[in-house]
Short mmCIF file of C-alpha atoms in Angstrom, two decimals:
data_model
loop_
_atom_site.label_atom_id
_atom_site.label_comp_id
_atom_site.label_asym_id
_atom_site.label_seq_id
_atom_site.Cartn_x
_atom_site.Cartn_y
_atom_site.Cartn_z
CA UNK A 265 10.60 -5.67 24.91
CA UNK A 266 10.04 -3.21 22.27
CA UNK A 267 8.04 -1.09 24.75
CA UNK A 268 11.19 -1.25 27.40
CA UNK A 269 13.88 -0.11 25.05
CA UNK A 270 11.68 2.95 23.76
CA UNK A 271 11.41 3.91 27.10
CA UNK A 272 15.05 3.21 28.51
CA UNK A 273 15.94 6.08 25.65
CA UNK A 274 19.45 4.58 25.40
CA UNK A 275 21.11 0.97 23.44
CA UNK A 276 19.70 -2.05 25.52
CA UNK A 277 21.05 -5.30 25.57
CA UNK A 278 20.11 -8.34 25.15
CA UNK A 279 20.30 -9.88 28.95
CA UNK A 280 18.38 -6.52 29.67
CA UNK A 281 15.78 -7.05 27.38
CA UNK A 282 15.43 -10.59 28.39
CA UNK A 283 15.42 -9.48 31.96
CA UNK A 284 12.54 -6.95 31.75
CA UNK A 285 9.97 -9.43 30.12
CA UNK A 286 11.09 -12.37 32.04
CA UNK A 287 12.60 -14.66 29.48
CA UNK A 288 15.69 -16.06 28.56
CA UNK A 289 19.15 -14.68 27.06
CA UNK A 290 18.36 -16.97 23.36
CA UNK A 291 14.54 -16.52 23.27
CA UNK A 292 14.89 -12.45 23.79
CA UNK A 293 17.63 -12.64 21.10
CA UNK A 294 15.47 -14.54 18.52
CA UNK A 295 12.65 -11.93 19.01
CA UNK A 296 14.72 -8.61 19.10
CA UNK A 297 16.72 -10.07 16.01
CA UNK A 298 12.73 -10.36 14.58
CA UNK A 299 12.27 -6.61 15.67
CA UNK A 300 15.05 -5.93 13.68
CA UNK A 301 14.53 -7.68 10.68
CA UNK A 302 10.71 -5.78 10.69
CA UNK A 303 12.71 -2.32 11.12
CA UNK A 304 10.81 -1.49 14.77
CA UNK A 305 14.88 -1.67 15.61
CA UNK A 306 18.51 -0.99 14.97
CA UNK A 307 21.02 -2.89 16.15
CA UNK A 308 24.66 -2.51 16.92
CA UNK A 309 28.08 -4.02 18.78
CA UNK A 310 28.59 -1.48 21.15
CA UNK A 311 30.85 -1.66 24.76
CA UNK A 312 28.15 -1.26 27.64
CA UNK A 313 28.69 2.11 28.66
CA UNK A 314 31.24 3.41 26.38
CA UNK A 315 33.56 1.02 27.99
CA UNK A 316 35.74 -1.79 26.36
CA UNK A 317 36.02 -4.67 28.37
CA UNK A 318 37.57 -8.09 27.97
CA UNK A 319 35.53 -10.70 25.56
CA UNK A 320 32.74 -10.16 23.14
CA UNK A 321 30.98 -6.58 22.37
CA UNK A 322 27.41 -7.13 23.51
CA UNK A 323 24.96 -6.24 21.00
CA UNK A 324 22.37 -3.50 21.56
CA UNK A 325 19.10 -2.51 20.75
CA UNK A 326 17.94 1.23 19.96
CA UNK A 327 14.08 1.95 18.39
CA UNK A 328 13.97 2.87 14.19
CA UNK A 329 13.52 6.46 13.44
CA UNK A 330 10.76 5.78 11.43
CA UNK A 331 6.83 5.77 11.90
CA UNK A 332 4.99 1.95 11.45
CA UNK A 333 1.38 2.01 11.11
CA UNK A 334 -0.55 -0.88 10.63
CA UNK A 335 -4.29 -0.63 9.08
CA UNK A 336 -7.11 -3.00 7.83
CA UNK A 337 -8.64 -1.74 5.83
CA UNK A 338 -6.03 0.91 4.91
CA UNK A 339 -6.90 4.40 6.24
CA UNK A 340 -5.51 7.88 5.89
CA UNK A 341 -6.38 9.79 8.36
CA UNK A 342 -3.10 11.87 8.10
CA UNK A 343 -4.07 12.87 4.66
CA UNK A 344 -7.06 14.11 6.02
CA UNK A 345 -5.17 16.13 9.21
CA UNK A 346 -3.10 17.49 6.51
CA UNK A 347 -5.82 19.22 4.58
CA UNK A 348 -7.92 20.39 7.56
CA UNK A 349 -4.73 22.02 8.55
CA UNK A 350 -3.51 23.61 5.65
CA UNK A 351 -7.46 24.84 4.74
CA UNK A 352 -7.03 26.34 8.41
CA UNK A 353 -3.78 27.86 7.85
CA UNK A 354 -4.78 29.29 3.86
CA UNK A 355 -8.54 30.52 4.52
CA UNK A 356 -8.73 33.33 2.81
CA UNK A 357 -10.81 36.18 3.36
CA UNK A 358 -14.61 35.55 2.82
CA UNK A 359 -14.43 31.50 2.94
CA UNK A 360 -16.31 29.38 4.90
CA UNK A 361 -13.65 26.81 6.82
CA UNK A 362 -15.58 24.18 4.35
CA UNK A 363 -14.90 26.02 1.30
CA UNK A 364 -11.36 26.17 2.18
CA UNK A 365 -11.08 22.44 3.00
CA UNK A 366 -12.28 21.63 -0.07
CA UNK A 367 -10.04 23.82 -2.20
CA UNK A 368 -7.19 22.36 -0.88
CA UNK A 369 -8.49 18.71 -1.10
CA UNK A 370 -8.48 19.19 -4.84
CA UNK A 371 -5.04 21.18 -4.63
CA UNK A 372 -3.48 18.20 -2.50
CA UNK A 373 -5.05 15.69 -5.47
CA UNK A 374 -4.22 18.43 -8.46
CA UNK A 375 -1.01 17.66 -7.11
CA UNK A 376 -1.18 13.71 -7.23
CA UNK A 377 -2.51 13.97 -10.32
CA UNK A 378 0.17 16.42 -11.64
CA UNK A 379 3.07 14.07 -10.55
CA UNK A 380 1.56 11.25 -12.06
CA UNK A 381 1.64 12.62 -15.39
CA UNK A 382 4.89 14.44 -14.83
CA UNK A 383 6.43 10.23 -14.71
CA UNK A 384 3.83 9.21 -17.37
CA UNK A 385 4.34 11.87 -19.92
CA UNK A 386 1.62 10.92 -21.70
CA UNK A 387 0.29 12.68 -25.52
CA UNK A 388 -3.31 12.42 -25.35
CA UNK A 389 -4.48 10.27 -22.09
CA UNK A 390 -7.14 7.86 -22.86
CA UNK A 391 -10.30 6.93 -20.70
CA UNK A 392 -8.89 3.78 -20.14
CA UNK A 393 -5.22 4.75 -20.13
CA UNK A 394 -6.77 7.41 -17.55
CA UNK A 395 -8.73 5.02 -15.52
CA UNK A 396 -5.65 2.09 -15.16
CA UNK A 397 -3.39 4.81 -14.28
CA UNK A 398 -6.43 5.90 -11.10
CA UNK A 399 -6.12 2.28 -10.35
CA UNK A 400 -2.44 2.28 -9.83
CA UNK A 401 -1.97 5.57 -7.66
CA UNK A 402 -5.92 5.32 -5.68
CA UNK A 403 -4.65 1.30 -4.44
CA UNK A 404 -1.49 3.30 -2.79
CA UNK A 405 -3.77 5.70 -1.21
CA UNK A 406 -5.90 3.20 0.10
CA UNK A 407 -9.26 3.36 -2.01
CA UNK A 408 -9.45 -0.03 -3.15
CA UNK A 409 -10.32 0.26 -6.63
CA UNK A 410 -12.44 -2.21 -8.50
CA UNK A 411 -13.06 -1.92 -12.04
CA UNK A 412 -16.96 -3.10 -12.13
CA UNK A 413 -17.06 -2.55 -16.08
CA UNK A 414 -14.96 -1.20 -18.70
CA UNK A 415 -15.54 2.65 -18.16
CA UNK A 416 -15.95 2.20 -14.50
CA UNK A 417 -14.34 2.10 -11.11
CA UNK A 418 -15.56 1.99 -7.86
CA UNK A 419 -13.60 2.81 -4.90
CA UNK A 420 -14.16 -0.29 -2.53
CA UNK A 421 -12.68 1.92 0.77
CA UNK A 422 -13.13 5.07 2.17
CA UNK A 423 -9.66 5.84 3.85
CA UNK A 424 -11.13 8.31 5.59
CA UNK A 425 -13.64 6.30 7.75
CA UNK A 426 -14.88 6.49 10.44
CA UNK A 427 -14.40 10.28 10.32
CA UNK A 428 -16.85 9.97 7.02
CA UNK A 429 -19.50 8.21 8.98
CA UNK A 430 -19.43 10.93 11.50
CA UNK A 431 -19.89 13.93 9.00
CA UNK A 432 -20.24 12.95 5.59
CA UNK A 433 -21.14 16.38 3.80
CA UNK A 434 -17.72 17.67 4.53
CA UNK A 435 -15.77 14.50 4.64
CA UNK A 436 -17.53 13.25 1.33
CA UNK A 437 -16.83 16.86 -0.59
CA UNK A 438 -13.06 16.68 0.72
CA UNK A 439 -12.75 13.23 -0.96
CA UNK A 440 -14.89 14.14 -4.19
CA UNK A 441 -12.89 17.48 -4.29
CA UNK A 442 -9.41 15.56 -4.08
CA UNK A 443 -10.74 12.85 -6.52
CA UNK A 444 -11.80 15.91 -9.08
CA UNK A 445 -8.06 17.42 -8.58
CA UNK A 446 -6.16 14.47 -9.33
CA UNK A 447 -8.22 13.42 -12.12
CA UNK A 448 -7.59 17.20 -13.10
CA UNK A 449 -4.04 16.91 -12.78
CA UNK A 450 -3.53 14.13 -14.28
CA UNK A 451 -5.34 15.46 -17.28
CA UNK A 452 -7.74 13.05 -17.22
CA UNK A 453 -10.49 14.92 -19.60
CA UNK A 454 -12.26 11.62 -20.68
CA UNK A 455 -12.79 10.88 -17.26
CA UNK A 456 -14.66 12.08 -13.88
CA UNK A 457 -15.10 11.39 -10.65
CA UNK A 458 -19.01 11.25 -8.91
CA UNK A 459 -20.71 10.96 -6.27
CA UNK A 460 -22.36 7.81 -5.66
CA UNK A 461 -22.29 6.49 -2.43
CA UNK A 462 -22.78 2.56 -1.72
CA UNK A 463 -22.69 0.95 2.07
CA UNK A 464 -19.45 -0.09 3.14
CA UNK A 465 -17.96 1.81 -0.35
CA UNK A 466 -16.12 5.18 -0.68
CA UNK A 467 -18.77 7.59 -2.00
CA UNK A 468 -16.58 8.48 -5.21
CA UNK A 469 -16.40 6.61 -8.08
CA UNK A 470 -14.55 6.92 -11.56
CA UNK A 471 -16.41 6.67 -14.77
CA UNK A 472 -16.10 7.78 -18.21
CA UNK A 473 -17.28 10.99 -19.41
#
């Protein structure tokens, strides 16, 4: 049903909807009501057609202007578009394409970073003031972080797989380089971020200085 009324690219009903998928007037109702509820769509009481006719407005069905993405484990793979696309658009002269992607990996996490402390407004920030506040922001983004021992966390995803597993010099160095700026941003001086691979793991982790 959800398929049908992005396609018919105008409000469908409910005895349409049931009509396309073969099912009946209530049990099309229950399910669009679902769709609803889950924000795939909007719903409305609107005259078939622009016209008013006698007895009840029939409700219809229109797709949510809004992207849903659904990913286990969590990737970010439009992170990743973002920064191959704005090292393509920003190379300057005399950088290599990799040089560039990695600059603005750690601009895109200098930036993180940078907001981050803009809300915290910290004094001095701590190791471990440094590393919870990593934990907090990295779990949005999709990392996974695990704190294995006081001064340490590892980052239990890569959102960036499979692309890592297909070239993981350049896909590695974006992720260090956009670890390095947020820590950097965030001005995180008591802590870094290092390379240190582990199957199935992101190859960053945090640690103290």
């Amino acid at each position: 049903m959800y398929e049908f009324i992005r396609r018919s690219r105008r409000p469908v009903t409910r005895d349409e909807a049931a009509a396309e998928v073969g099912i009946s007037r209530k049990l099309a109702a229950f399910h669009l009501d679902k769709l609803v509820g889950a924000g795939l769509l909007t719903a409305r009481f609107e005259p078939v057609g622009g016209i008013r006719k006698v007895g009840r407005t029939p409700k219809v069905y229109e797709p949510a202007e809004v992207d849903i993405r659904v990913s286990i484990p969590p990737r970010r793979h439009d992170l990743l578009a973002e920064i191959l696309l704005e090292a393509v658009r920003t190379e300057g002269e005399g950088e290599t394409a990799r040089q560039a992607a990695v600059r603005t990996a750690r601009e895109r996490g200098h930036e993180l970073g940078a907001a981050d402390r803009e809300r915290l407004r910290p004094g001095k920030l701590g190791a471990e003031r440094a590393l919870t506040q990593a934990e907090t922001t990295l779990a949005r983004y999709g990392f996974e972080p695990a704190r294995r021992s006081p001064g340490c966390v590892r980052l239990l995803n890569c959102p960036f797989h499979p692309q890592a597993a297909h070239s993981p010099e350049l896909v590695c160095g974006i992720n260090h380089a956009f670890l390095e700026g947020f820590l950097a941003g965030l001005h995180a001086t008591a802590v870094e971020a290092t390379l240190a691979p582990q199957p199935g793991e992101c190859c960053v982790q945090l640690q103290r200085t």
